[in-house]
Amino acid sequence: MHRSIWRFLLPLLFLLSTSALAEAPQRVVVLGGALTEIAYALGAGDRLVGADQSSIYPPAAHTLPKVGYYRQFSVEGVVALRPDLILASEQAGPPEAINQLRRLGKRVVVLPADASLAALEQRIYGVAGALQLRNDGRALVARLQRDVAALQKQPASKARTLLLIQRGRQAEGAGLDTAAHGTLQLAGLSNVLAGQKGYKPLSLESIAALRPELIVTSTLSLQAAGGIDALLAQPGIAQTPAAKQRRVIVLDDLLLLGFGPRLPEAIAQLRKPLGKAS
Ligand code: HEM
């Protein structure tokens, strides 16, 4: 749907729903770091009583009671916080957990998770509408549009980039249909794994042949890998020009993957001229 329609439709939907006629929600649990970030950016952090573990920004979000990771949250943990609203990314789940919350009479508002500026706008209007905020999000959306447009006018390096995320024992590369790919595109970087869909373990031969000149990764991936040296020493990665020249950019997981209000900051960091990681 055209994004300007969402701007008006989302608040209207909330007004039409009977529960929205009640008082504005005061005890909100958020499942999805980008939504938490938006609530704070709109000045509504004080309405939050809990969040999931991907809610790592702003620093105040660290003090919120946690209910597990949004893709596998704890229903009991959410209910124990006695929320009058649950704001959930559409990737929050599993689906049965969302259904269970609804069966328990909890109001759940699900917002789009797509990795695009249009979906980010929908998330902002959705949060503002669900929380019935006076700040309807338009100023924040206008600022983001302006900042992203200004960044995209600047020259991009178009560097051949490998985006690595490590959650378990081995790093995986991000292909099409990932938020990671969306961020790279906005930053004008060329994803060497655009020939695959989703996240996959690296194939040694293909990575050597793709010859990435830049590696982008996240803070938690570095931790999981045991630090930058251990990540760059992994088979397949070690042979790349990026690893040999230590051309690595590390962003926090929510900044890199979240498509939240710090999207311009993520783009700006990825657009910096290639340099060596220390
Ligand atoms: C602050 C921490 C985290 C944030 C902000 C975060 C956020 C995200 C986001 C936005 C995605 C979609 C990625 C994309 O499409 O490119 C994702 C995917 C995923 N995350 Fe997290 N995540 C965090 C930590 C973790 C941790 C610690 C684990 C597991 C140990 C994990 C497991 C996964 C899995 C399994 C996927 C799906 C990957 C796939 O599509 O194959 N995440 N996460």
PDB file of N, CA and C and ligand atoms in Angstrom, residues 33-34 52-56 69-71 91 113 115 163 165-168 172 174-175 177-183 198-200 220 252-259, ligand 1:
ATOM      1  N   GLY A  33      13.317  -4.683  18.818  1.00  0.00           N
ATOM      2  CA  GLY A  33      14.146  -3.550  19.210  1.00  0.00           C
ATOM      3  C   GLY A  33      13.834  -2.257  18.467  1.00  0.00           C
ATOM      4  N   ALA A  34      13.482  -2.361  17.181  1.00  0.00           N
ATOM      5  CA  ALA A  34      13.225  -1.126  16.425  1.00  0.00           C
ATOM      6  C   ALA A  34      11.995  -0.416  16.989  1.00  0.00           C
ATOM      7  N   ASP A  52      11.823  -6.919  24.726  1.00  0.00           N
ATOM      8  CA  ASP A  52      12.566  -8.151  24.426  1.00  0.00           C
ATOM      9  C   ASP A  52      14.066  -7.848  24.392  1.00  0.00           C
ATOM     10  N   GLN A  53      14.859  -8.908  24.224  1.00  0.00           N
ATOM     11  CA  GLN A  53      16.313  -8.738  24.336  1.00  0.00           C
ATOM     12  C   GLN A  53      16.956  -8.032  23.152  1.00  0.00           C
ATOM     13  N   SER A  54      16.224  -7.858  22.058  1.00  0.00           N
ATOM     14  CA  SER A  54      16.810  -7.103  20.948  1.00  0.00           C
ATOM     15  C   SER A  54      16.686  -5.597  21.187  1.00  0.00           C
ATOM     16  N   SER A  55      16.032  -5.222  22.289  1.00  0.00           N
ATOM     17  CA  SER A  55      15.838  -3.801  22.609  1.00  0.00           C
ATOM     18  C   SER A  55      17.066  -3.271  23.341  1.00  0.00           C
ATOM     19  N   ILE A  56      18.103  -3.006  22.563  1.00  0.00           N
ATOM     20  CA  ILE A  56      19.388  -2.622  23.178  1.00  0.00           C
ATOM     21  C   ILE A  56      19.682  -1.135  23.044  1.00  0.00           C
ATOM     22  N   TYR A  69      13.919 -13.198  23.726  1.00  0.00           N
ATOM     23  CA  TYR A  69      14.212 -12.626  22.394  1.00  0.00           C
ATOM     24  C   TYR A  69      12.910 -12.595  21.592  1.00  0.00           C
ATOM     25  N   TYR A  70      12.657 -11.530  20.846  1.00  0.00           N
ATOM     26  CA  TYR A  70      11.323 -11.352  20.256  1.00  0.00           C
ATOM     27  C   TYR A  70      10.891 -12.479  19.325  1.00  0.00           C
ATOM     28  N   ARG A  71      11.841 -13.187  18.718  1.00  0.00           N
ATOM     29  CA  ARG A  71      11.465 -14.285  17.825  1.00  0.00           C
ATOM     30  C   ARG A  71      11.084 -15.539  18.600  1.00  0.00           C
ATOM     31  N   GLN A  91       7.736 -10.120  13.019  1.00  0.00           N
ATOM     32  CA  GLN A  91       8.624 -11.280  13.150  1.00  0.00           C
ATOM     33  C   GLN A  91       8.637 -11.815  14.573  1.00  0.00           C
ATOM     34  N   ALA A 113       7.602  -5.531   9.577  1.00  0.00           N
ATOM     35  CA  ALA A 113       9.029  -5.683   9.904  1.00  0.00           C
ATOM     36  C   ALA A 113       9.902  -5.480   8.675  1.00  0.00           C
ATOM     37  N   ALA A 115      12.333  -4.440   5.716  1.00  0.00           N
ATOM     38  CA  ALA A 115      13.547  -3.636   5.744  1.00  0.00           C
ATOM     39  C   ALA A 115      13.467  -2.571   4.660  1.00  0.00           C
ATOM     40  N   LEU A 163      28.433  -9.402   4.218  1.00  0.00           N
ATOM     41  CA  LEU A 163      27.856  -9.099   5.527  1.00  0.00           C
ATOM     42  C   LEU A 163      27.736 -10.396   6.327  1.00  0.00           C
ATOM     43  N   ILE A 165      26.956 -12.465   9.887  1.00  0.00           N
ATOM     44  CA  ILE A 165      26.330 -12.493  11.209  1.00  0.00           C
ATOM     45  C   ILE A 165      26.661 -13.842  11.835  1.00  0.00           C
ATOM     46  N   GLN A 166      27.133 -13.823  13.068  1.00  0.00           N
ATOM     47  CA  GLN A 166      27.419 -15.078  13.750  1.00  0.00           C
ATOM     48  C   GLN A 166      26.589 -15.168  15.019  1.00  0.00           C
ATOM     49  N   ARG A 167      25.703 -16.169  15.063  1.00  0.00           N
ATOM     50  CA  ARG A 167      24.889 -16.390  16.269  1.00  0.00           C
ATOM     51  C   ARG A 167      25.311 -17.668  16.983  1.00  0.00           C
ATOM     52  N   GLY A 168      25.866 -18.599  16.211  1.00  0.00           N
ATOM     53  CA  GLY A 168      26.301 -19.864  16.811  1.00  0.00           C
ATOM     54  C   GLY A 168      27.799 -20.027  16.641  1.00  0.00           C
ATOM     55  N   GLU A 172      27.590 -16.653   9.260  1.00  0.00           N
ATOM     56  CA  GLU A 172      26.767 -16.871   8.068  1.00  0.00           C
ATOM     57  C   GLU A 172      26.736 -15.581   7.264  1.00  0.00           C
ATOM     58  N   ALA A 174      24.883 -12.874   4.630  1.00  0.00           N
ATOM     59  CA  ALA A 174      23.518 -12.404   4.351  1.00  0.00           C
ATOM     60  C   ALA A 174      23.320 -12.219   2.850  1.00  0.00           C
ATOM     61  N   GLY A 175      22.257 -12.831   2.350  1.00  0.00           N
ATOM     62  CA  GLY A 175      21.905 -12.672   0.940  1.00  0.00           C
ATOM     63  C   GLY A 175      20.664 -11.816   0.779  1.00  0.00           C
ATOM     64  N   ASP A 177      16.645 -10.724   0.523  1.00  0.00           N
ATOM     65  CA  ASP A 177      15.516 -10.891   1.455  1.00  0.00           C
ATOM     66  C   ASP A 177      15.957 -10.876   2.915  1.00  0.00           C
ATOM     67  N   THR A 178      16.988 -10.127   3.208  1.00  0.00           N
ATOM     68  CA  THR A 178      17.384  -9.927   4.609  1.00  0.00           C
ATOM     69  C   THR A 178      17.421  -8.419   4.874  1.00  0.00           C
ATOM     70  N   ALA A 179      17.246  -8.079   6.136  1.00  0.00           N
ATOM     71  CA  ALA A 179      17.369  -6.663   6.502  1.00  0.00           C
ATOM     72  C   ALA A 179      18.791  -6.195   6.212  1.00  0.00           C
ATOM     73  N   ALA A 180      19.730  -7.111   6.437  1.00  0.00           N
ATOM     74  CA  ALA A 180      21.134  -6.792   6.208  1.00  0.00           C
ATOM     75  C   ALA A 180      21.346  -6.325   4.764  1.00  0.00           C
ATOM     76  N   HIS A 181      20.777  -7.044   3.823  1.00  0.00           N
ATOM     77  CA  HIS A 181      20.917  -6.679   2.406  1.00  0.00           C
ATOM     78  C   HIS A 181      20.303  -5.296   2.159  1.00  0.00           C
ATOM     79  N   GLY A 182      19.156  -5.039   2.802  1.00  0.00           N
ATOM     80  CA  GLY A 182      18.494  -3.733   2.642  1.00  0.00           C
ATOM     81  C   GLY A 182      19.385  -2.602   3.120  1.00  0.00           C
ATOM     82  N   THR A 183      20.056  -2.814   4.257  1.00  0.00           N
ATOM     83  CA  THR A 183      20.932  -1.764   4.784  1.00  0.00           C
ATOM     84  C   THR A 183      22.097  -1.527   3.821  1.00  0.00           C
ATOM     85  N   GLY A 198      18.511 -15.179   1.934  1.00  0.00           N
ATOM     86  CA  GLY A 198      18.607 -15.404   3.371  1.00  0.00           C
ATOM     87  C   GLY A 198      20.035 -15.562   3.851  1.00  0.00           C
ATOM     88  N   TYR A 199      20.165 -16.106   5.080  1.00  0.00           N
ATOM     89  CA  TYR A 199      21.481 -16.326   5.685  1.00  0.00           C
ATOM     90  C   TYR A 199      21.930 -17.751   5.426  1.00  0.00           C
ATOM     91  N   LYS A 200      23.180 -17.913   5.018  1.00  0.00           N
ATOM     92  CA  LYS A 200      23.716 -19.262   4.804  1.00  0.00           C
ATOM     93  C   LYS A 200      25.157 -19.312   5.286  1.00  0.00           C
ATOM     94  N   LEU A 220      27.489  -8.303  18.367  1.00  0.00           N
ATOM     95  CA  LEU A 220      27.265  -9.626  18.964  1.00  0.00           C
ATOM     96  C   LEU A 220      27.913 -10.727  18.132  1.00  0.00           C
ATOM     97  N   ASP A 252      26.386  -2.000  15.944  1.00  0.00           N
ATOM     98  CA  ASP A 252      25.606  -2.799  16.891  1.00  0.00           C
ATOM     99  C   ASP A 252      24.459  -3.474  16.133  1.00  0.00           C
ATOM    100  N   ASP A 253      24.028  -4.630  16.659  1.00  0.00           N
ATOM    101  CA  ASP A 253      23.088  -5.487  15.912  1.00  0.00           C
ATOM    102  C   ASP A 253      21.806  -4.748  15.536  1.00  0.00           C
ATOM    103  N   LEU A 254      21.325  -3.923  16.448  1.00  0.00           N
ATOM    104  CA  LEU A 254      20.068  -3.226  16.179  1.00  0.00           C
ATOM    105  C   LEU A 254      20.258  -2.113  15.149  1.00  0.00           C
ATOM    106  N   LEU A 255      21.422  -1.476  15.197  1.00  0.00           N
ATOM    107  CA  LEU A 255      21.731  -0.419  14.225  1.00  0.00           C
ATOM    108  C   LEU A 255      21.856  -1.024  12.822  1.00  0.00           C
ATOM    109  N   LEU A 256      22.530  -2.154  12.741  1.00  0.00           N
ATOM    110  CA  LEU A 256      22.796  -2.778  11.438  1.00  0.00           C
ATOM    111  C   LEU A 256      21.563  -3.451  10.837  1.00  0.00           C
ATOM    112  N   LEU A 257      20.757  -4.111  11.678  1.00  0.00           N
ATOM    113  CA  LEU A 257      19.676  -4.955  11.153  1.00  0.00           C
ATOM    114  C   LEU A 257      18.278  -4.420  11.433  1.00  0.00           C
ATOM    115  N   GLY A 258      18.189  -3.427  12.330  1.00  0.00           N
ATOM    116  CA  GLY A 258      16.882  -3.084  12.882  1.00  0.00           C
ATOM    117  C   GLY A 258      15.984  -2.214  12.036  1.00  0.00           C
ATOM    118  N   PHE A 259      16.534  -1.444  11.094  1.00  0.00           N
ATOM    119  CA  PHE A 259      15.714  -0.478  10.351  1.00  0.00           C
ATOM    120  C   PHE A 259      14.834   0.333  11.302  1.00  0.00           C
TER     121      PHE A 259
HETATM  122  C1  HEM B   1      20.600  -7.091  20.073  1.00  0.00           C
HETATM  123  C2  HEM B   1      20.532  -8.222  19.568  1.00  0.00           C
HETATM  124  C3  HEM B   1      19.775  -8.634  18.346  1.00  0.00           C
HETATM  125  C4  HEM B   1      19.069  -7.894  17.460  1.00  0.00           C
HETATM  126  C5  HEM B   1      18.843  -6.395  17.450  1.00  0.00           C
HETATM  127  C6  HEM B   1      18.552  -8.819  16.464  1.00  0.00           C
HETATM  128  C7  HEM B   1      17.770  -8.453  15.410  1.00  0.00           C
HETATM  129  C8  HEM B   1      17.514  -9.287  14.352  1.00  0.00           C
HETATM  130  C9  HEM B   1      16.993  -8.874  13.076  1.00  0.00           C
HETATM  131  C10 HEM B   1      16.568  -7.447  12.727  1.00  0.00           C
HETATM  132  C11 HEM B   1      16.901  -9.957  12.293  1.00  0.00           C
HETATM  133  C12 HEM B   1      16.513  -9.988  10.820  1.00  0.00           C
HETATM  134  C13 HEM B   1      17.867  -9.987  10.116  1.00  0.00           C
HETATM  135  C14 HEM B   1      17.874  -9.807   8.642  1.00  0.00           C
HETATM  136  O1  HEM B   1      16.852 -10.054   7.980  1.00  0.00           O
HETATM  137  O2  HEM B   1      18.942  -9.405   8.106  1.00  0.00           O
HETATM  138  C15 HEM B   1      17.354 -11.083  13.079  1.00  0.00           C
HETATM  139  C16 HEM B   1      17.394 -12.372  12.623  1.00  0.00           C
HETATM  140  C17 HEM B   1      17.725 -13.449  13.409  1.00  0.00           C
HETATM  141  N1  HEM B   1      18.236 -13.405  14.670  1.00  0.00           N
HETATM  142 FE1  HEM B   1      18.480 -11.763  15.798  1.00  0.00          FE
HETATM  143  N2  HEM B   1      18.949 -10.074  16.798  1.00  0.00           N
HETATM  144  C18 HEM B   1      19.695 -10.011  17.940  1.00  0.00           C
HETATM  145  C19 HEM B   1      20.289 -11.030  18.603  1.00  0.00           C
HETATM  146  C20 HEM B   1      20.143 -12.348  18.254  1.00  0.00           C
HETATM  147  C21 HEM B   1      20.710 -13.449  18.997  1.00  0.00           C
HETATM  148  C22 HEM B   1      21.569 -13.298  20.235  1.00  0.00           C
HETATM  149  C23 HEM B   1      20.328 -14.583  18.338  1.00  0.00           C
HETATM  150  C24 HEM B   1      20.596 -16.007  18.650  1.00  0.00           C
HETATM  151  C25 HEM B   1      21.474 -16.455  19.478  1.00  0.00           C
HETATM  152  C26 HEM B   1      19.561 -14.203  17.191  1.00  0.00           C
HETATM  153  C27 HEM B   1      19.004 -15.062  16.277  1.00  0.00           C
HETATM  154  C28 HEM B   1      18.467 -14.686  15.076  1.00  0.00           C
HETATM  155  C29 HEM B   1      18.034 -15.605  14.050  1.00  0.00           C
HETATM  156  C30 HEM B   1      18.096 -17.119  14.109  1.00  0.00           C
HETATM  157  C31 HEM B   1      17.584 -14.832  12.982  1.00  0.00           C
HETATM  158  C32 HEM B   1      17.010 -15.337  11.666  1.00  0.00           C
HETATM  159  C33 HEM B   1      18.089 -15.376  10.631  1.00  0.00           C
HETATM  160  C34 HEM B   1      17.565 -15.912   9.338  1.00  0.00           C
HETATM  161  O3  HEM B   1      16.681 -15.260   8.757  1.00  0.00           O
HETATM  162  O4  HEM B   1      18.018 -16.976   8.934  1.00  0.00           O
HETATM  163  N3  HEM B   1      19.471 -12.836  17.173  1.00  0.00           N
HETATM  164  N4  HEM B   1      17.714 -10.644  14.318  1.00  0.00           N
END
